[in-house]
mmCIF file of C-alpha atoms in Angstrom:
data_model
loop_
_atom_site.group_PDB
_atom_site.id
_atom_site.type_symbol
_atom_site.label_atom_id
_atom_site.label_comp_id
_atom_site.label_asym_id
_atom_site.label_seq_id
_atom_site.Cartn_x
_atom_site.Cartn_y
_atom_site.Cartn_z
ATOM 1 C CA MET A 1301 89.168 -97.900 217.278
ATOM 2 C CA SER A 1302 91.140 -96.934 220.364
ATOM 3 C CA ALA A 1303 93.891 -94.336 220.454
ATOM 4 C CA GLU A 1304 96.329 -97.147 221.222
ATOM 5 C CA GLY A 1305 95.280 -98.911 218.011
ATOM 6 C CA MET A 1306 96.491 -95.991 215.946
ATOM 7 C CA ARG A 1307 100.039 -96.616 217.192
ATOM 8 C CA GLN A 1308 100.204 -99.936 215.336
ATOM 9 C CA PRO A 1309 101.829 -100.203 211.884
ATOM 10 C CA PRO A 1310 99.560 -99.621 208.887
ATOM 11 C CA VAL A 1311 97.986 -102.625 207.192
ATOM 12 C CA ALA A 1312 100.519 -104.479 205.067
ATOM 13 C CA GLY A 1313 100.140 -104.437 201.318
ATOM 14 C CA PRO A 1314 100.551 -102.029 198.414
ATOM 15 C CA SER A 1315 99.245 -98.504 198.822
ATOM 16 C CA GLY A 1316 96.422 -97.420 196.552
ATOM 17 C CA ALA A 1317 97.951 -94.039 195.664
ATOM 18 C CA GLY A 1318 101.469 -95.093 194.713
ATOM 19 C CA GLY A 1319 103.331 -95.494 198.034
ATOM 20 C CA LEU A 1320 103.297 -94.290 201.602
ATOM 21 C CA VAL A 1321 101.654 -90.893 202.064
ATOM 22 C CA GLY A 1322 101.870 -88.683 205.117
ATOM 23 C CA VAL A 1323 101.073 -85.282 206.513
ATOM 24 C CA ILE A 1324 102.931 -83.117 208.982
ATOM 25 C CA GLY A 1325 100.258 -81.517 211.109
ATOM 26 C CA ALA A 1326 97.775 -83.620 213.074
ATOM 27 C CA GLY A 1327 95.012 -81.008 213.117
ATOM 28 C CA ARG A 1328 91.604 -81.186 211.450
ATOM 29 C CA MET A 1329 92.896 -80.802 207.877
ATOM 30 C CA GLY A 1330 95.649 -83.399 208.313
ATOM 31 C CA ARG A 1331 93.175 -85.878 209.789
ATOM 32 C CA SER A 1332 90.673 -85.291 206.998
ATOM 33 C CA ILE A 1333 93.340 -85.808 204.322
ATOM 34 C CA GLY A 1334 94.363 -88.987 206.115
ATOM 35 C CA VAL A 1335 90.819 -90.318 205.903
ATOM 36 C CA ALA A 1336 90.673 -89.458 202.178
ATOM 37 C CA PHE A 1337 93.776 -91.526 201.429
ATOM 38 C CA ALA A 1338 92.873 -94.341 203.807
ATOM 39 C CA LEU A 1339 89.508 -94.719 202.083
ATOM 40 C CA ALA A 1340 91.418 -95.082 198.814
ATOM 41 C CA GLY A 1341 93.457 -97.943 200.295
ATOM 42 C CA THR A 1342 96.618 -95.965 200.984
ATOM 43 C CA ASP A 1343 98.729 -96.325 204.116
ATOM 44 C CA PHE A 1344 98.945 -92.920 205.779
ATOM 45 C CA LEU A 1345 101.151 -91.348 208.455
ATOM 46 C CA LEU A 1346 99.619 -88.555 210.527
ATOM 47 C CA MET A 1347 102.638 -86.799 212.043
ATOM 48 C CA ASP A 1348 102.678 -84.403 214.970
ATOM 49 C CA LEU A 1349 105.812 -82.262 215.414
ATOM 50 C CA ARG A 1350 104.781 -80.500 218.605
ATOM 51 C CA GLN A 1351 106.727 -81.485 221.725
ATOM 52 C CA ARG A 1352 104.144 -82.742 224.223
ATOM 53 C CA THR A 1353 104.127 -84.191 227.698
ATOM 54 C CA ASP A 1354 102.937 -87.783 228.012
ATOM 55 C CA GLU A 1355 99.614 -86.537 229.318
ATOM 56 C CA ALA A 1356 99.196 -84.084 226.439
ATOM 57 C CA TRP A 1357 100.120 -86.810 223.955
ATOM 58 C CA ARG A 1358 97.516 -89.222 225.331
ATOM 59 C CA LYS A 1359 94.951 -86.455 225.088
ATOM 60 C CA LEU A 1360 95.863 -85.838 221.440
ATOM 61 C CA GLU A 1361 95.694 -89.571 220.660
ATOM 62 C CA ALA A 1362 92.199 -89.772 222.106
ATOM 63 C CA GLU A 1363 91.090 -86.633 220.270
ATOM 64 C CA VAL A 1364 92.428 -87.829 216.916
ATOM 65 C CA ALA A 1365 90.892 -91.309 217.345
ATOM 66 C CA SER A 1366 87.513 -89.774 218.200
ATOM 67 C CA ASP A 1367 87.670 -87.340 215.279
ATOM 68 C CA LEU A 1368 88.614 -90.024 212.733
ATOM 69 C CA GLN A 1369 85.845 -92.292 213.985
ATOM 70 C CA ALA A 1370 83.347 -89.432 213.741
ATOM 71 C CA MET A 1371 84.288 -88.664 210.112
ATOM 72 C CA LEU A 1372 83.891 -92.289 209.087
ATOM 73 C CA ALA A 1373 80.679 -92.686 211.082
ATOM 74 C CA ARG A 1374 79.172 -89.775 209.158
ATOM 75 C CA LEU A 1375 79.965 -91.542 205.892
ATOM 76 C CA CYS A 1376 78.388 -94.734 207.247
ATOM 77 C CA ARG A 1377 75.216 -92.846 208.196
ATOM 78 C CA LEU A 1378 75.121 -91.388 204.696
ATOM 79 C CA GLY A 1379 75.316 -94.883 203.211
ATOM 80 C CA ARG A 1380 78.677 -94.173 201.562
ATOM 81 C CA LEU A 1381 80.655 -96.622 203.701
ATOM 82 C CA ASP A 1382 80.043 -99.754 205.778
ATOM 83 C CA ALA A 1383 81.483 -100.776 209.134
ATOM 84 C CA VAL A 1384 84.080 -103.057 207.536
ATOM 85 C CA GLY A 1385 85.324 -100.288 205.248
ATOM 86 C CA ALA A 1386 85.455 -97.835 208.133
ATOM 87 C CA ALA A 1387 87.529 -100.206 210.260
ATOM 88 C CA GLU A 1388 89.888 -100.883 207.365
ATOM 89 C CA ALA A 1389 90.374 -97.149 206.785
ATOM 90 C CA LEU A 1390 91.155 -96.564 210.463
ATOM 91 C CA ARG A 1391 93.785 -99.316 210.410
ATOM 92 C CA ARG A 1392 95.570 -97.594 207.553
ATOM 93 C CA ILE A 1393 96.156 -94.363 209.525
ATOM 94 C CA ARG A 1394 99.043 -94.252 211.989
ATOM 95 C CA LEU A 1395 99.534 -91.313 214.340
ATOM 96 C CA LEU A 1396 103.182 -90.505 215.084
ATOM 97 C CA ARG A 1397 104.634 -88.565 217.979
ATOM 98 C CA ALA A 1398 107.297 -85.912 217.337
ATOM 99 C CA THR A 1399 110.061 -88.280 218.501
ATOM 100 C CA GLU A 1400 108.982 -90.874 215.917
ATOM 101 C CA VAL A 1401 108.716 -88.659 212.860
ATOM 102 C CA ALA A 1402 112.382 -88.432 211.850
ATOM 103 C CA ALA A 1403 112.670 -92.217 211.614
ATOM 104 C CA ALA A 1404 109.453 -92.508 209.597
ATOM 105 C CA LEU A 1405 110.058 -89.798 206.975
ATOM 106 C CA PRO A 1406 112.631 -91.730 204.879
ATOM 107 C CA ALA A 1407 109.843 -94.174 203.900
ATOM 108 C CA VAL A 1408 107.401 -91.461 202.777
ATOM 109 C CA ASP A 1409 106.785 -90.999 199.049
ATOM 110 C CA VAL A 1410 104.367 -88.070 199.200
ATOM 111 C CA LEU A 1411 104.297 -85.608 202.081
ATOM 112 C CA PHE A 1412 101.661 -82.948 202.719
ATOM 113 C CA GLU A 1413 102.260 -80.082 205.144
ATOM 114 C CA ALA A 1414 99.200 -78.948 207.100
ATOM 115 C CA VAL A 1415 100.505 -76.880 210.004
ATOM 116 C CA PRO A 1416 99.067 -73.468 211.037
ATOM 117 C CA GLU A 1417 99.175 -70.638 208.488
ATOM 118 C CA THR A 1418 102.215 -68.823 209.834
ATOM 119 C CA MET A 1419 105.606 -68.581 208.169
ATOM 120 C CA GLU A 1420 107.289 -69.677 211.386
ATOM 121 C CA ALA A 1421 105.250 -72.894 211.549
ATOM 122 C CA LYS A 1422 105.792 -73.592 207.835
ATOM 123 C CA ARG A 1423 109.540 -73.001 208.153
ATOM 124 C CA GLU A 1424 109.840 -75.402 211.066
ATOM 125 C CA ALA A 1425 107.731 -78.150 209.462
ATOM 126 C CA LEU A 1426 109.177 -77.962 205.949
ATOM 127 C CA GLY A 1427 112.738 -77.605 207.204
ATOM 128 C CA PHE A 1428 112.397 -80.648 209.445
ATOM 129 C CA ALA A 1429 110.776 -82.679 206.690
ATOM 130 C CA GLY A 1430 113.431 -81.710 204.165
ATOM 131 C CA ALA A 1431 116.194 -82.870 206.469
ATOM 132 C CA HIS A 1432 114.767 -86.397 206.701
ATOM 133 C CA LEU A 1433 112.824 -87.110 203.508
ATOM 134 C CA PRO A 1434 114.447 -88.947 200.599
ATOM 135 C CA GLU A 1435 115.340 -86.634 197.708
ATOM 136 C CA GLN A 1436 112.720 -88.192 195.436
ATOM 137 C CA ALA A 1437 109.849 -87.573 197.875
ATOM 138 C CA LEU A 1438 107.223 -85.103 196.705
ATOM 139 C CA VAL A 1439 106.353 -82.281 199.136
ATOM 140 C CA ALA A 1440 103.100 -80.284 198.987
ATOM 141 C CA SER A 1441 101.834 -77.579 201.324
ATOM 142 C CA THR A 1442 98.089 -77.427 201.905
ATOM 143 C CA SER A 1443 98.232 -73.682 202.549
ATOM 144 C CA SER A 1444 95.093 -71.776 201.671
ATOM 145 C CA THR A 1445 96.842 -68.392 201.740
ATOM 146 C CA MET A 1446 100.592 -68.674 201.110
ATOM 147 C CA LEU A 1447 101.962 -69.022 197.607
ATOM 148 C CA ALA A 1448 104.045 -72.012 196.569
ATOM 149 C CA GLY A 1449 106.816 -69.663 195.447
ATOM 150 C CA GLU A 1450 106.950 -68.121 198.931
ATOM 151 C CA LEU A 1451 107.274 -71.508 200.617
ATOM 152 C CA ALA A 1452 109.544 -73.249 198.106
ATOM 153 C CA THR A 1453 112.657 -71.625 199.556
ATOM 154 C CA LEU A 1454 112.007 -73.493 202.814
ATOM 155 C CA VAL A 1455 112.381 -76.889 201.123
ATOM 156 C CA PRO A 1456 115.624 -78.573 200.040
ATOM 157 C CA HIS A 1457 115.258 -79.418 196.335
ATOM 158 C CA PRO A 1458 112.407 -76.933 195.739
ATOM 159 C CA GLU A 1459 111.754 -78.456 192.308
ATOM 160 C CA ARG A 1460 109.841 -81.253 194.122
ATOM 161 C CA PHE A 1461 107.596 -78.765 195.971
ATOM 162 C CA LEU A 1462 104.164 -77.272 195.167
ATOM 163 C CA ASN A 1463 100.870 -76.376 196.856
ATOM 164 C CA ALA A 1464 97.843 -78.652 197.122
ATOM 165 C CA HIS A 1465 94.865 -76.768 198.557
ATOM 166 C CA TRP A 1466 92.176 -79.154 199.836
ATOM 167 C CA LEU A 1467 88.647 -77.989 200.661
ATOM 168 C CA ASN A 1468 86.944 -79.040 203.898
ATOM 169 C CA PRO A 1469 85.828 -81.688 204.491
ATOM 170 C CA ALA A 1470 88.799 -83.073 202.569
ATOM 171 C CA TYR A 1471 87.603 -86.681 202.804
ATOM 172 C CA LEU A 1472 84.374 -85.782 201.005
ATOM 173 C CA ILE A 1473 84.963 -82.767 198.708
ATOM 174 C CA PRO A 1474 86.558 -84.024 195.462
ATOM 175 C CA LEU A 1475 88.378 -80.813 194.510
ATOM 176 C CA VAL A 1476 92.062 -80.182 195.223
ATOM 177 C CA GLU A 1477 93.634 -76.995 193.814
ATOM 178 C CA VAL A 1478 97.208 -77.745 192.761
ATOM 179 C CA SER A 1479 99.531 -74.758 192.397
ATOM 180 C CA PRO A 1480 103.134 -75.268 191.227
ATOM 181 C CA HIS A 1481 105.721 -72.512 191.529
ATOM 182 C CA ALA A 1482 108.018 -71.415 188.722
ATOM 183 C CA ALA A 1483 110.679 -74.041 189.494
ATOM 184 C CA THR A 1484 108.382 -77.007 190.153
ATOM 185 C CA ALA A 1485 109.455 -79.890 187.911
ATOM 186 C CA GLY A 1486 106.850 -80.901 185.350
ATOM 187 C CA ALA A 1487 107.184 -84.537 186.380
ATOM 188 C CA VAL A 1488 106.441 -83.578 189.985
ATOM 189 C CA LEU A 1489 103.222 -81.834 188.991
ATOM 190 C CA GLU A 1490 102.095 -84.822 186.932
ATOM 191 C CA ARG A 1491 102.993 -87.177 189.754
ATOM 192 C CA LEU A 1492 100.910 -85.298 192.322
ATOM 193 C CA LEU A 1493 97.955 -85.084 189.942
ATOM 194 C CA ALA A 1494 98.155 -88.857 189.454
ATOM 195 C CA VAL A 1495 98.338 -89.499 193.218
ATOM 196 C CA LEU A 1496 95.297 -87.321 193.827
ATOM 197 C CA ARG A 1497 93.298 -88.944 191.043
ATOM 198 C CA GLN A 1498 94.148 -92.406 192.382
ATOM 199 C CA ALA A 1499 92.803 -91.221 195.732
ATOM 200 C CA GLY A 1500 89.500 -90.361 194.033
ATOM 201 C CA LYS A 1501 90.072 -86.603 193.926
ATOM 202 C CA GLN A 1502 89.493 -84.094 191.119
ATOM 203 C CA PRO A 1503 92.603 -81.909 190.934
ATOM 204 C CA VAL A 1504 92.747 -78.627 189.026
ATOM 205 C CA VAL A 1505 95.902 -76.677 188.234
ATOM 206 C CA CYS A 1506 96.223 -72.953 188.819
ATOM 207 C CA HIS A 1507 99.141 -70.563 188.602
ATOM 208 C CA ASP A 1508 100.961 -69.388 191.703
ATOM 209 C CA ARG A 1509 98.591 -66.470 192.318
ATOM 210 C CA PRO A 1510 96.955 -65.246 195.542
ATOM 211 C CA GLY A 1511 93.648 -66.934 196.327
ATOM 212 C CA TYR A 1512 94.014 -69.813 193.857
ATOM 213 C CA ILE A 1513 90.533 -70.386 192.335
ATOM 214 C CA VAL A 1514 87.912 -71.190 194.964
ATOM 215 C CA PRO A 1515 89.119 -68.879 197.771
ATOM 216 C CA ARG A 1516 89.445 -65.967 195.340
ATOM 217 C CA LEU A 1517 85.866 -66.422 194.147
ATOM 218 C CA GLN A 1518 84.386 -67.242 197.494
ATOM 219 C CA VAL A 1519 85.917 -64.257 199.321
ATOM 220 C CA LEU A 1520 84.122 -61.956 196.869
ATOM 221 C CA ILE A 1521 80.807 -63.747 197.357
ATOM 222 C CA MET A 1522 81.023 -63.870 201.150
ATOM 223 C CA ASN A 1523 81.990 -60.216 201.449
ATOM 224 C CA GLU A 1524 79.194 -59.184 199.093
ATOM 225 C CA ALA A 1525 76.676 -61.162 201.148
ATOM 226 C CA ALA A 1526 77.858 -59.341 204.258
ATOM 227 C CA ARG A 1527 77.517 -55.982 202.450
ATOM 228 C CA MET A 1528 73.946 -56.806 201.418
ATOM 229 C CA ILE A 1529 73.057 -57.628 205.015
ATOM 230 C CA GLU A 1530 74.739 -54.414 206.147
ATOM 231 C CA ASP A 1531 72.926 -52.175 203.651
ATOM 232 C CA GLY A 1532 69.559 -53.846 204.167
ATOM 233 C CA THR A 1533 69.240 -55.433 200.722
ATOM 234 C CA ALA A 1534 68.073 -58.709 202.269
ATOM 235 C CA SER A 1535 68.236 -60.694 205.479
ATOM 236 C CA ALA A 1536 70.952 -63.266 206.095
ATOM 237 C CA ALA A 1537 68.308 -66.011 205.952
ATOM 238 C CA ASP A 1538 66.915 -64.898 202.583
ATOM 239 C CA ILE A 1539 70.400 -64.510 201.118
ATOM 240 C CA ASP A 1540 71.186 -68.076 202.171
ATOM 241 C CA VAL A 1541 67.949 -69.377 200.648
ATOM 242 C CA ALA A 1542 68.814 -67.575 197.404
ATOM 243 C CA ILE A 1543 72.257 -69.193 197.368
ATOM 244 C CA ARG A 1544 71.045 -72.703 198.197
ATOM 245 C CA TYR A 1545 68.109 -72.814 195.806
ATOM 246 C CA GLY A 1546 69.208 -70.500 192.988
ATOM 247 C CA PHE A 1547 72.837 -69.490 192.792
ATOM 248 C CA GLY A 1548 74.211 -72.771 194.171
ATOM 249 C CA ILE A 1549 72.010 -75.027 192.044
ATOM 250 C CA ARG A 1550 73.018 -73.264 188.839
ATOM 251 C CA TYR A 1551 76.747 -73.244 189.561
ATOM 252 C CA ALA A 1552 76.712 -76.860 190.683
ATOM 253 C CA SER A 1553 75.111 -77.713 187.327
ATOM 254 C CA MET A 1554 77.574 -75.758 185.215
ATOM 255 C CA GLY A 1555 80.810 -73.920 185.877
ATOM 256 C CA VAL A 1556 81.126 -70.150 186.062
ATOM 257 C CA ALA A 1557 82.756 -69.774 182.642
ATOM 258 C CA GLU A 1558 80.190 -72.168 181.152
ATOM 259 C CA PHE A 1559 77.401 -70.124 182.717
ATOM 260 C CA VAL A 1560 78.791 -66.920 181.210
ATOM 261 C CA ASP A 1561 78.726 -68.502 177.749
ATOM 262 C CA PHE A 1562 75.300 -70.037 178.378
ATOM 263 C CA GLY A 1563 73.755 -66.703 179.316
ATOM 264 C CA GLY A 1564 75.873 -64.609 176.957
ATOM 265 C CA LEU A 1565 78.808 -62.284 177.506
ATOM 266 C CA ASP A 1566 76.617 -59.416 176.374
ATOM 267 C CA ILE A 1567 74.269 -60.056 179.311
ATOM 268 C CA LEU A 1568 77.235 -60.018 181.687
ATOM 269 C CA TYR A 1569 78.637 -56.870 180.062
ATOM 270 C CA HIS A 1570 75.430 -54.843 180.309
ATOM 271 C CA ALA A 1571 74.571 -56.107 183.811
ATOM 272 C CA SER A 1572 78.053 -55.178 184.971
ATOM 273 C CA ALA A 1573 77.778 -51.682 183.520
ATOM 274 C CA TYR A 1574 74.393 -51.120 185.182
ATOM 275 C CA LEU A 1575 75.564 -52.287 188.607
ATOM 276 C CA ALA A 1576 78.817 -50.330 188.420
ATOM 277 C CA ASP A 1577 76.812 -47.187 187.637
ATOM 278 C CA ARG A 1578 73.866 -47.605 190.041
ATOM 279 C CA LEU A 1579 75.959 -48.842 192.962
ATOM 280 C CA ALA A 1580 78.752 -46.380 192.155
ATOM 281 C CA ASP A 1581 81.323 -49.115 192.595
ATOM 282 C CA SER A 1582 83.957 -49.964 190.007
ATOM 283 C CA ARG A 1583 84.362 -53.512 191.323
ATOM 284 C CA TYR A 1584 81.287 -54.420 189.263
ATOM 285 C CA ALA A 1585 82.792 -53.205 185.979
ATOM 286 C CA SER A 1586 83.610 -55.803 183.315
ATOM 287 C CA PRO A 1587 87.262 -56.833 183.026
ATOM 288 C CA PRO A 1588 89.145 -56.230 179.745
ATOM 289 C CA ILE A 1589 88.607 -59.804 178.512
ATOM 290 C CA VAL A 1590 84.812 -59.340 178.541
ATOM 291 C CA GLN A 1591 85.039 -55.929 176.865
ATOM 292 C CA ALA A 1592 87.323 -57.298 174.143
ATOM 293 C CA LYS A 1593 85.024 -60.228 173.417
ATOM 294 C CA MET A 1594 82.032 -57.907 173.234
ATOM 295 C CA GLN A 1595 83.842 -55.870 170.564
ATOM 296 C CA ARG A 1596 84.621 -59.031 168.585
ATOM 297 C CA GLY A 1597 81.084 -60.381 168.900
ATOM 298 C CA GLU A 1598 82.245 -63.455 170.830
ATOM 299 C CA LEU A 1599 79.165 -63.716 173.019
ATOM 300 C CA GLY A 1600 79.103 -67.385 174.000
ATOM 301 C CA ILE A 1601 77.067 -70.354 172.838
ATOM 302 C CA LYS A 1602 74.858 -68.267 170.555
ATOM 303 C CA THR A 1603 77.847 -67.098 168.465
ATOM 304 C CA GLY A 1604 79.985 -70.243 168.756
ATOM 305 C CA GLN A 1605 82.746 -68.466 170.663
ATOM 306 C CA GLY A 1606 82.922 -66.995 174.134
ATOM 307 C CA LEU A 1607 85.151 -68.027 177.001
ATOM 308 C CA TYR A 1608 84.945 -71.437 175.302
ATOM 309 C CA ALA A 1609 84.728 -72.391 171.629
ATOM 310 C CA TRP A 1610 81.425 -74.094 170.779
ATOM 311 C CA ASN A 1611 79.957 -75.928 167.820
ATOM 312 C CA ALA A 1612 76.248 -76.684 167.553
ATOM 313 C CA GLU A 1613 76.570 -80.295 168.691
ATOM 314 C CA GLN A 1614 78.707 -79.386 171.715
ATOM 315 C CA ALA A 1615 76.317 -76.611 172.704
ATOM 316 C CA GLU A 1616 73.261 -78.885 172.581
ATOM 317 C CA GLN A 1617 75.009 -81.672 174.504
ATOM 318 C CA PHE A 1618 76.244 -79.249 177.161
ATOM 319 C CA GLN A 1619 72.816 -77.727 177.699
ATOM 320 C CA GLN A 1620 71.152 -81.144 177.966
ATOM 321 C CA GLU A 1621 73.725 -82.464 180.439
ATOM 322 C CA ALA A 1622 73.596 -79.276 182.507
ATOM 323 C CA LEU A 1623 69.825 -79.506 182.769
ATOM 324 C CA GLU A 1624 70.067 -83.166 183.775
ATOM 325 C CA ARG A 1625 72.453 -82.255 186.582
ATOM 326 C CA MET A 1626 70.153 -79.434 187.642
ATOM 327 C CA VAL A 1627 67.114 -81.715 187.791
ATOM 328 C CA ARG A 1628 69.005 -84.216 189.959
ATOM 329 C CA LEU A 1629 70.011 -81.439 192.337
ATOM 330 C CA LEU A 1630 66.491 -80.024 192.448
ATOM 331 C CA ASP A 1631 65.066 -83.471 193.136
ATOM 332 C CA ALA A 1632 67.390 -83.719 196.134
ATOM 333 C CA GLN A 1633 66.297 -80.284 197.366
ATOM 334 C CA GLN A 1634 62.570 -81.066 197.257
ATOM 335 C CA VAL A 1635 62.746 -82.570 200.722
ATOM 336 C CA ASP A 1636 63.574 -79.108 202.025
ATOM 337 C CA THR A 1637 61.412 -76.928 199.823
ATOM 338 C CA GLY A 1638 58.473 -78.994 198.637
ATOM 339 C CA THR A 1639 59.116 -77.566 195.170
ATOM 340 C CA ALA A 1640 57.019 -79.286 192.518
ATOM 341 C CA LEU A 1641 59.100 -80.220 189.488
ATOM 342 C CA PRO A 1642 57.711 -81.517 186.204
ATOM 343 C CA ARG A 1643 57.433 -85.264 186.594
ATOM 344 C CA PRO A 1644 58.978 -87.783 184.166
ATOM 345 C CA CYS A 1645 56.928 -88.479 181.048
ATOM 346 C CA GLY A 1646 55.231 -91.837 180.526
#
């Protein structure tokens, strides 16, 4: 599709995610979110607020068109989309110039903000949007660092505001971390969760705390990997192999809290104590919740209570399903490793 084609109105017809959706910020994240909604059958406005010369605007149009086509082409090569579906998705995305945005915002039902991670940029984008959106429009920042409570003051009617942190590539990764602030209306939270689910996403809700869920966990892991390279524990290549074929496989098969209960809180407790002592670093020490559960004998699946409550039937079903997921993942990895798995019986 040409850059000029993106200037045409979206395809007529009802939107798949409950109305017209848009994003302020035509960068990589905004484009990727646009593809996610377009693939779900939703008309999408990709809005650029930066004042540009005609030459700079034509350059942006060409860049956005090329980037959108590349995202969809990757899905086609993966067998997840055909040429007809890709063309239909492209027709649903309309790129708007700064001078066009004010007139378009009154028709938007759900607006995402995806401008650079500076308070100045957020203030400009959210203030402009608030001045032109209808009062009932839902507004969500995609910030990966700023708290919803910090940004809510920039939005008229802050009760309709919250954070929605997408993970790259947004058109492929199912997870969206949704973080309301203290004054977010309950109906607004439920509405955004419904919109995301209709778009084929898997939203999770977390409190308005720094790092949300994934960034908070992943910063620890990435920094620890860098420390291990620094202190000579292992090479970068071997650390990455360990993550791809051990750590990653296990945590893609079961969640972190499930894994704690599967292995046992006592294992975590004693391993933490050993590492904290031998590495002389208190960051490895168990948190109070693990210590308290150790004292109460709530050790996970084997005792029926850990971070989850378990009965025998649930525990057996969980372990079977987790192993099934693990086998599927290992089967996919055999192309890379040549690992020989037990073959199916019969």
